[in-house]
Coordinates of C-alpha atoms and ligand atoms in Angstrom, one line a residue:
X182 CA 53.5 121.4 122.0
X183 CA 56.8 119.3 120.9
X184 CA 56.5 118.1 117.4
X185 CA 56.3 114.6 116.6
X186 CA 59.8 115.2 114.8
X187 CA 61.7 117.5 113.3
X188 CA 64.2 117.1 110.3
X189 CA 66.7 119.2 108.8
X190 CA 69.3 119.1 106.4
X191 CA 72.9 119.7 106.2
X192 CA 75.4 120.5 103.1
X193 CA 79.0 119.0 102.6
X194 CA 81.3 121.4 101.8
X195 CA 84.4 122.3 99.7
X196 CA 87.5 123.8 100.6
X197 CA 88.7 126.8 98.1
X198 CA 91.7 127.8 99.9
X199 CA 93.4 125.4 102.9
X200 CA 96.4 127.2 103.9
X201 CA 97.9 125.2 106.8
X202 CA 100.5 126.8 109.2
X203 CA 102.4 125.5 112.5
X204 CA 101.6 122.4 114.5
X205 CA 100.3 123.9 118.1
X206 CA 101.0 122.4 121.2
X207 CA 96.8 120.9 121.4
X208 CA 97.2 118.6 117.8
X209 CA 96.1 121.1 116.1
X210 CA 97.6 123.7 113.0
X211 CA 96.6 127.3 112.3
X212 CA 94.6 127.3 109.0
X213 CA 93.1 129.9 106.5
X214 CA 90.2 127.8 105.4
X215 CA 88.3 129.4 102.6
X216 CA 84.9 126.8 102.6
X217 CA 82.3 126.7 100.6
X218 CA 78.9 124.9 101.0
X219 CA 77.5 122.6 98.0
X220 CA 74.3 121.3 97.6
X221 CA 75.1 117.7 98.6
X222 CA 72.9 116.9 101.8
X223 CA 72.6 114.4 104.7
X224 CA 69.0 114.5 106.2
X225 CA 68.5 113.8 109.8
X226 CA 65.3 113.6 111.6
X227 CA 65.2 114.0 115.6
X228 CA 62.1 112.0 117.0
X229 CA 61.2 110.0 120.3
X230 CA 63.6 107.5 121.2
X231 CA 62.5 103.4 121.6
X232 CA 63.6 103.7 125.3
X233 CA 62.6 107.1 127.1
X234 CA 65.7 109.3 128.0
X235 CA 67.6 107.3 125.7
X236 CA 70.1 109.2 123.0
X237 CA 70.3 107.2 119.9
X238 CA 70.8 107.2 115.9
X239 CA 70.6 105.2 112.9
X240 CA 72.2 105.2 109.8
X241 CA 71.1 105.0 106.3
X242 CA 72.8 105.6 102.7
X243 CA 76.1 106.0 101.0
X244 CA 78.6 104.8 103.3
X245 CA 76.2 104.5 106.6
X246 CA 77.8 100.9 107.7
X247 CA 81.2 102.0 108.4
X248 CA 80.3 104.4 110.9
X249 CA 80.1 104.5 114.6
X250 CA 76.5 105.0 115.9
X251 CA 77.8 105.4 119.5
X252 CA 79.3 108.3 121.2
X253 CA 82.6 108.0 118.3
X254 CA 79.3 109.6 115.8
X255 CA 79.4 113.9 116.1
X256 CA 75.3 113.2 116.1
X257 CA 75.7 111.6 119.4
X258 CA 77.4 114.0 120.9
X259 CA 76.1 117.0 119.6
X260 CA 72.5 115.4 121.2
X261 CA 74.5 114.6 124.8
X262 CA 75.7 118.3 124.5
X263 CA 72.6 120.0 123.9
X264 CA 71.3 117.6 126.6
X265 CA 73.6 118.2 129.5
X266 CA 73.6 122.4 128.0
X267 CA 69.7 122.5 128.9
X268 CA 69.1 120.0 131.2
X269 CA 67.2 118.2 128.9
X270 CA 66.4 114.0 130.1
X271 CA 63.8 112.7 127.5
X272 CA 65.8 111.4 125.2
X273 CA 66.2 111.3 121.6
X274 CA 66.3 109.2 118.2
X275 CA 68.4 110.5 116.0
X276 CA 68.0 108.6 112.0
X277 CA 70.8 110.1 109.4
X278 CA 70.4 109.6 105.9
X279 CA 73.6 110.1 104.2
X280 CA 74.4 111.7 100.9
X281 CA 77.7 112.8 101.6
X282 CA 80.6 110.8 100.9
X283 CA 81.8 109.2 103.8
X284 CA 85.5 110.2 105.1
X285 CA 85.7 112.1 101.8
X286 CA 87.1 115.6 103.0
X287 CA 83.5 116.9 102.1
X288 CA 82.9 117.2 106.2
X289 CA 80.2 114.6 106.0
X290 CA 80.8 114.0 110.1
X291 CA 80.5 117.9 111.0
X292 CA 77.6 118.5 108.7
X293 CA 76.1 115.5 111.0
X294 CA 76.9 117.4 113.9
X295 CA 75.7 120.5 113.2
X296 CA 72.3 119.0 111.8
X297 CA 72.1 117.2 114.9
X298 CA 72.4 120.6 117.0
X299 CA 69.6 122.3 115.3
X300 CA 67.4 119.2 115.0
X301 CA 67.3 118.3 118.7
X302 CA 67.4 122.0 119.7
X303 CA 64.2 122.3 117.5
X304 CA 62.4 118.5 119.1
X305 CA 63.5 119.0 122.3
X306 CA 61.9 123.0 122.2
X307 CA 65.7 124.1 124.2
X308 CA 65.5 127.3 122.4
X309 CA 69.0 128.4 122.7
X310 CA 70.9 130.7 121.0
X311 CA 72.1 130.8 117.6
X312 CA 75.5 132.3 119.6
X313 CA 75.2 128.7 121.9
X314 CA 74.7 126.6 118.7
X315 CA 77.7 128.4 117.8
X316 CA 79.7 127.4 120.7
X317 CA 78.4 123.8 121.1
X318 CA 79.2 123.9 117.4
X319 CA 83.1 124.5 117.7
X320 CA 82.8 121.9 121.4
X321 CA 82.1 119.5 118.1
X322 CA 85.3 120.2 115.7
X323 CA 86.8 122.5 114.0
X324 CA 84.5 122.5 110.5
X325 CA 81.4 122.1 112.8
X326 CA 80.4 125.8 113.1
X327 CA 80.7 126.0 109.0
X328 CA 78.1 123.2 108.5
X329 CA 75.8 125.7 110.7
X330 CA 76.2 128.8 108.6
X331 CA 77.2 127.3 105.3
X332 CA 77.8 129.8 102.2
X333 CA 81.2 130.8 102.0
X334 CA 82.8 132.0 104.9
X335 CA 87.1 131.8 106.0
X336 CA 87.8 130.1 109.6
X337 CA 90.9 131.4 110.9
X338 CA 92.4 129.4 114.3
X339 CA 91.8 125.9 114.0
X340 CA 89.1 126.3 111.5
X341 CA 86.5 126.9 113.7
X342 CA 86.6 130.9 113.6
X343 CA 84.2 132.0 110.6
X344 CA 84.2 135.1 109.2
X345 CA 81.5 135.2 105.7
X346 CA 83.1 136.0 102.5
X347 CA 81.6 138.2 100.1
X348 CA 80.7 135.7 97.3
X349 CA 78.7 136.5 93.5
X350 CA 77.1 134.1 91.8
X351 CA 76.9 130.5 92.0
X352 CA 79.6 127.8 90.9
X353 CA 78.9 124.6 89.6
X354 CA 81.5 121.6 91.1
X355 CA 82.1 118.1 90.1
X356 CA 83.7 115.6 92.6
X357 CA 85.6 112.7 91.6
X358 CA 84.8 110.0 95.0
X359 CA 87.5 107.6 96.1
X360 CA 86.6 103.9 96.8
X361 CA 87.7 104.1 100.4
X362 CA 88.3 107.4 102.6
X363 CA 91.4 109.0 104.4
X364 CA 91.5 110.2 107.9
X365 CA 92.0 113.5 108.6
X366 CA 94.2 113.4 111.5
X367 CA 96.5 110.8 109.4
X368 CA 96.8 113.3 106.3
X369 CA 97.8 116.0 108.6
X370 CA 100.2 113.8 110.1
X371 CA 101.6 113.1 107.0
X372 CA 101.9 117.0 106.0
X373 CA 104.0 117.3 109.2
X374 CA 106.4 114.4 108.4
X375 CA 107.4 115.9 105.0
X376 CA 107.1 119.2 106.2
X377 CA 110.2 117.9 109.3
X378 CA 112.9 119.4 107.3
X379 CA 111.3 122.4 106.1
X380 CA 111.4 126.3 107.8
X381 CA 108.4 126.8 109.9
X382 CA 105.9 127.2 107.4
X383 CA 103.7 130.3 106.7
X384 CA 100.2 130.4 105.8
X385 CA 99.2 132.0 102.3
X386 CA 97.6 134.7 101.0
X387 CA 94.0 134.3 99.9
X388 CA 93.7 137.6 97.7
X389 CA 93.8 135.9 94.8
X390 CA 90.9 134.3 95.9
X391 CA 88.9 136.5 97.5
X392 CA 88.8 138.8 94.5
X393 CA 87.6 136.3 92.2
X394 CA 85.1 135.4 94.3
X395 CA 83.7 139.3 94.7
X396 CA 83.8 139.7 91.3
X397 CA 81.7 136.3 90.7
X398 CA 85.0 135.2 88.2
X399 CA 85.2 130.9 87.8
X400 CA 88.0 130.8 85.7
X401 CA 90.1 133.4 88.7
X402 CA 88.4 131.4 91.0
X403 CA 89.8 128.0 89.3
X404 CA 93.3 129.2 88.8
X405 CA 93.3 130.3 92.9
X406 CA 91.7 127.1 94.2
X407 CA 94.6 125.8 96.7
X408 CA 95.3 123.1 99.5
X409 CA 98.3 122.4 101.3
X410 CA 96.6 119.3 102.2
X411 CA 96.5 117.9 98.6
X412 CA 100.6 116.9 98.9
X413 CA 100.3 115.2 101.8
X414 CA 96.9 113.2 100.5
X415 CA 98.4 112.5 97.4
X416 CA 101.4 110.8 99.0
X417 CA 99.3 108.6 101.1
X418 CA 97.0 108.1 97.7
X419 CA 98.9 108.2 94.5
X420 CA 96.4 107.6 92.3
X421 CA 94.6 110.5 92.9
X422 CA 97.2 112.4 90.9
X423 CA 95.5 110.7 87.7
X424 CA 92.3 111.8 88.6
X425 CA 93.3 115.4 89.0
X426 CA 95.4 115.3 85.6
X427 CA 92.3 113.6 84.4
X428 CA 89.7 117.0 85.4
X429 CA 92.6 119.2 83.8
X430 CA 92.8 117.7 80.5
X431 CA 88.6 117.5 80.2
X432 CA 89.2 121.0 80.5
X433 CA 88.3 121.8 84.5
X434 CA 88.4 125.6 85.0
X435 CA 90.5 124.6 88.7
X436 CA 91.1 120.7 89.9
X437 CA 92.2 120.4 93.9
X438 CA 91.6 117.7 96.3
X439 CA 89.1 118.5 98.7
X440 CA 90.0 118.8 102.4
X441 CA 91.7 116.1 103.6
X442 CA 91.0 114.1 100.5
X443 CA 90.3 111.5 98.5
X444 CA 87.7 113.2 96.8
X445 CA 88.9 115.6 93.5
X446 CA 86.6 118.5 93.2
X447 CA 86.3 120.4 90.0
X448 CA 85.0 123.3 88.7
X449 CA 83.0 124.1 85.5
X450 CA 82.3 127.0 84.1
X451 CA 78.6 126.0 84.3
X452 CA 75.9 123.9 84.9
X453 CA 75.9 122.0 81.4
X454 CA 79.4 122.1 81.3
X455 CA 79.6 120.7 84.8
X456 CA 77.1 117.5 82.9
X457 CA 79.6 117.3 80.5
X458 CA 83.0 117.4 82.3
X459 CA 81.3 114.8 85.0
X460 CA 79.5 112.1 82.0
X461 CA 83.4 112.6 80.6
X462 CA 85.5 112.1 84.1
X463 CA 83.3 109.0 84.9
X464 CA 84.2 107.5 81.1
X465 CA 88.0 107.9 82.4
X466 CA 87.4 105.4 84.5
X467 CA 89.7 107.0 87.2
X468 CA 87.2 107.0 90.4
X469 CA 84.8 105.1 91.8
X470 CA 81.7 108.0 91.4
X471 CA 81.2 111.3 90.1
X472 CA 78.9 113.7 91.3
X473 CA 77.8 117.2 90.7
X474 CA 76.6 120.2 92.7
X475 CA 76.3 124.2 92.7
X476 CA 77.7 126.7 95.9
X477 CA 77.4 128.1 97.9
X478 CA 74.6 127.1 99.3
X479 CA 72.7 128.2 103.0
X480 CA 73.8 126.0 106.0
X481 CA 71.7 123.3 108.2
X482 CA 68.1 124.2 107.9
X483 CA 64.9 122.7 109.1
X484 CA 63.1 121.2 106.2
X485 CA 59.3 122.2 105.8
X486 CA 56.9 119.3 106.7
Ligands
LIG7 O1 88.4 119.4 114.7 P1 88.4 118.0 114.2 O2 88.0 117.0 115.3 O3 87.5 117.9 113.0 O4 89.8 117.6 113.7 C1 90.2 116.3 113.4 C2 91.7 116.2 113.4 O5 92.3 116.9 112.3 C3 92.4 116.7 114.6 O6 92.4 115.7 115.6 C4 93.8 117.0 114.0 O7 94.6 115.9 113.9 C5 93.5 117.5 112.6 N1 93.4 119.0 112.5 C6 94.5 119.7 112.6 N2 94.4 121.1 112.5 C7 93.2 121.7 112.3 C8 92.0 120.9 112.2 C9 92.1 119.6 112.3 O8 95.6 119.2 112.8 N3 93.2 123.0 112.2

C-alpha cells in the first residue's frame, strides 16, 4: 500500500578542495571537488497533491520566498523526472522546509533535488535503482549525485563523478552566512574573466588533503582547505575578505569560502571550540548569521515516522 507520505532529509555540504580547470565547450569546467556533507538539513515530505496528477511544492524557512516553485526549483524536476522515468501519472505534493542557506554555496538547490528523488521514488513505490537515482541525479546538476551519498567523496568531470574518500573522525565547522547570495554560474564566470590572460590552468593536487583526512588530522586538514572559487567570489563580494581575516585571527584551524560563496566556513578543532569561535565571529559583527555543524555526515535519508 502507498504511504500517506514520505519524508526525508538532505544535508548541505562543504567544499574542502575545489580545484577548477578549463572552460569546456558545454559551460561547464573540469573540477576536483573534495565535498563534504554537514549536518545542516532541508526536510521535504512527498504527499498527494491538491489536484490529482498534479506535480507541486511549497516552500518554508530560511530563504523559502526567493525561490522558484515552478519547474526553475531542482524538486520539480527531479519529481517530472522520476515521473516520465516510471511512467508514473498520480501526481505529487512536494513541501520543503529549508535550513540551508539559500544561494549560499552550501548546495541548498541539489540537496532539494536529491531529497526530492528519494522522496517521490519512496510515495510513488517506483522502486528504482540506487544506480537510476544516480543517473536522474547527475540529469539534475553537477553536485546532485553528492547530496545522494553524502560523506566525503571527490567528483571528478563536472562534479558529478563521485568517488568516496577515506575520511577519520568527525570535524566540527562554523559558517559565516552572507545577507544576500551569489550565483554560481556568475562566480564562475567571473573566474574565467580574470583567468583571460592567464596559461590554461591546471587543476591541483589534493594529497595534502587526502592525507589529513585518512589520518583524521584538523589542523592538516585546515592548512589544505582550498577553492579556486574563493578569488573570483571575493571580487564580486569584497567584504567577505574581512570575514575570512575575521575566522583567522579567532584562531580558525582553516577559513575558505564555501563553493561558489558567500558563505565562509570554518574549522574548529572541536565541538566546544567550534561554540566559541562561532559566539566570537557573530560578536565581529562581520556577517549576517553564524551557524555550526559536524561532517561528514550520511546523505538524503528517509526519516523514521
Ligand atoms: O550543474 P549545475 O546546474 O549545478 O551548475 C550550475 C552552473 O555552474 C553551470 O551552469 C555552470 O555555469 C557552472 N558550473 C561550471 N562547471 C562545473 C559546475 C558548474 O562552470 N563543473
Amino acid at each position: 500500500m502507498r504511504p500517506a507520505s514520505v519524508t526525508v532529509r538532505a544535508p548541505g555540504k562543504v567544499n574542502l578542495h575545489l580545484g577548477v580547470g578549463a572552460l569546456n565547450d558545454d559551460g561547464y569546467h573540469d573540477v576536483h571537488n573534495v565535498l563534504q556533507a554537514v549536518s545542516i538539513y532541508d526536510e521535504l515530505t512527498a504527499g498527494a497533491p491538491a489536484e490529482p496528477g498534479a506535480i507541486t511544492m511549497s516552500l518554508a524557512g530560511e530563504g523559502a520566498d526567493t525561490l522558484p516553485i515552478d519547474a526553475g526549483n531542482l524538486v520539480i524536476r527531479a519529481a517530472q523526472l522520476i515521473a516520465t522515468k516510471a511512467g508514473v501519472q498520480d501526481g505529487v505534493h512536494v513541501a520543503v522546509r529549508k535550513s540551508i542557506p539559500v544561494m549560499a554555496g552550501m548546495a541548498g538547490g541539489s540537496a532539494d533535488g536529491a531529497g526530492a528523488l528519494v522522496a517521490c521514488d519512496a510515495f510513488w513505490g517506483t522502486g528504482l535503482s540506487r544506480h537510476a537515482l544516480e543517473a536522474l541525479a547527475a540529469e539534475l546538476g553537477s553536485d546532485v549525485p553528492f547530496a545522494l551519498t553524502g560523506g566525503t567523496a571527490l567528483g571528478t568531470g563536472r562534479g558529478e563523478r563521485l568517488t568516496p574518500i577515506l575520511s577519520r573522525g568527525s570535524y566540527s565547522w562554523v559558517f559565516a552566512l552572507d545577507d544576500s547570495g551569489l550565483s554560481t554560474p556568475a562566480v564562475y564566470a567571473e573566474l574565467d574573466r580574470y583567468r583571460a590572460e592567464l596559461p590554461r590552468p591546471a587543476l591541483s593536487s589534493t594529497d595534502a588533503l587526502l592525507t589529513a583526512l585518512g589520518q583524521g588530522d584538523p589542523v592538516a586538514l585546515g592548512r589544505a582547505l582550498a577553492n579556486d572559487l574563493q578569488i573570483p567570489a571575493l571580487r564580486l563580494r569584497p567584504k567577505l575578505s574581512r570575514v575570512l581575516a575575521a575566522g583567522r585571527e579567532l584562531g580558525a584551524l582553516g577559513a575558505v569560502v564555501s563553493g561558489s560563496g558567500p558563505t565562509c566556513a570554518f574549522l574548529a578543532r572541536d565541538p566546544s571550540e567550534a561554540v566559541e569561535l562561532a559566539s566570537a565571529l557573530a560578536g565581529e559583527g562581520v556577517c549576517r548569521t553564524v551557524i555550526s555543524a559536524s561532517g561528514p555526515v550520511p546523505g538524503v535519508r528517509i526519516s523514521q515516522p
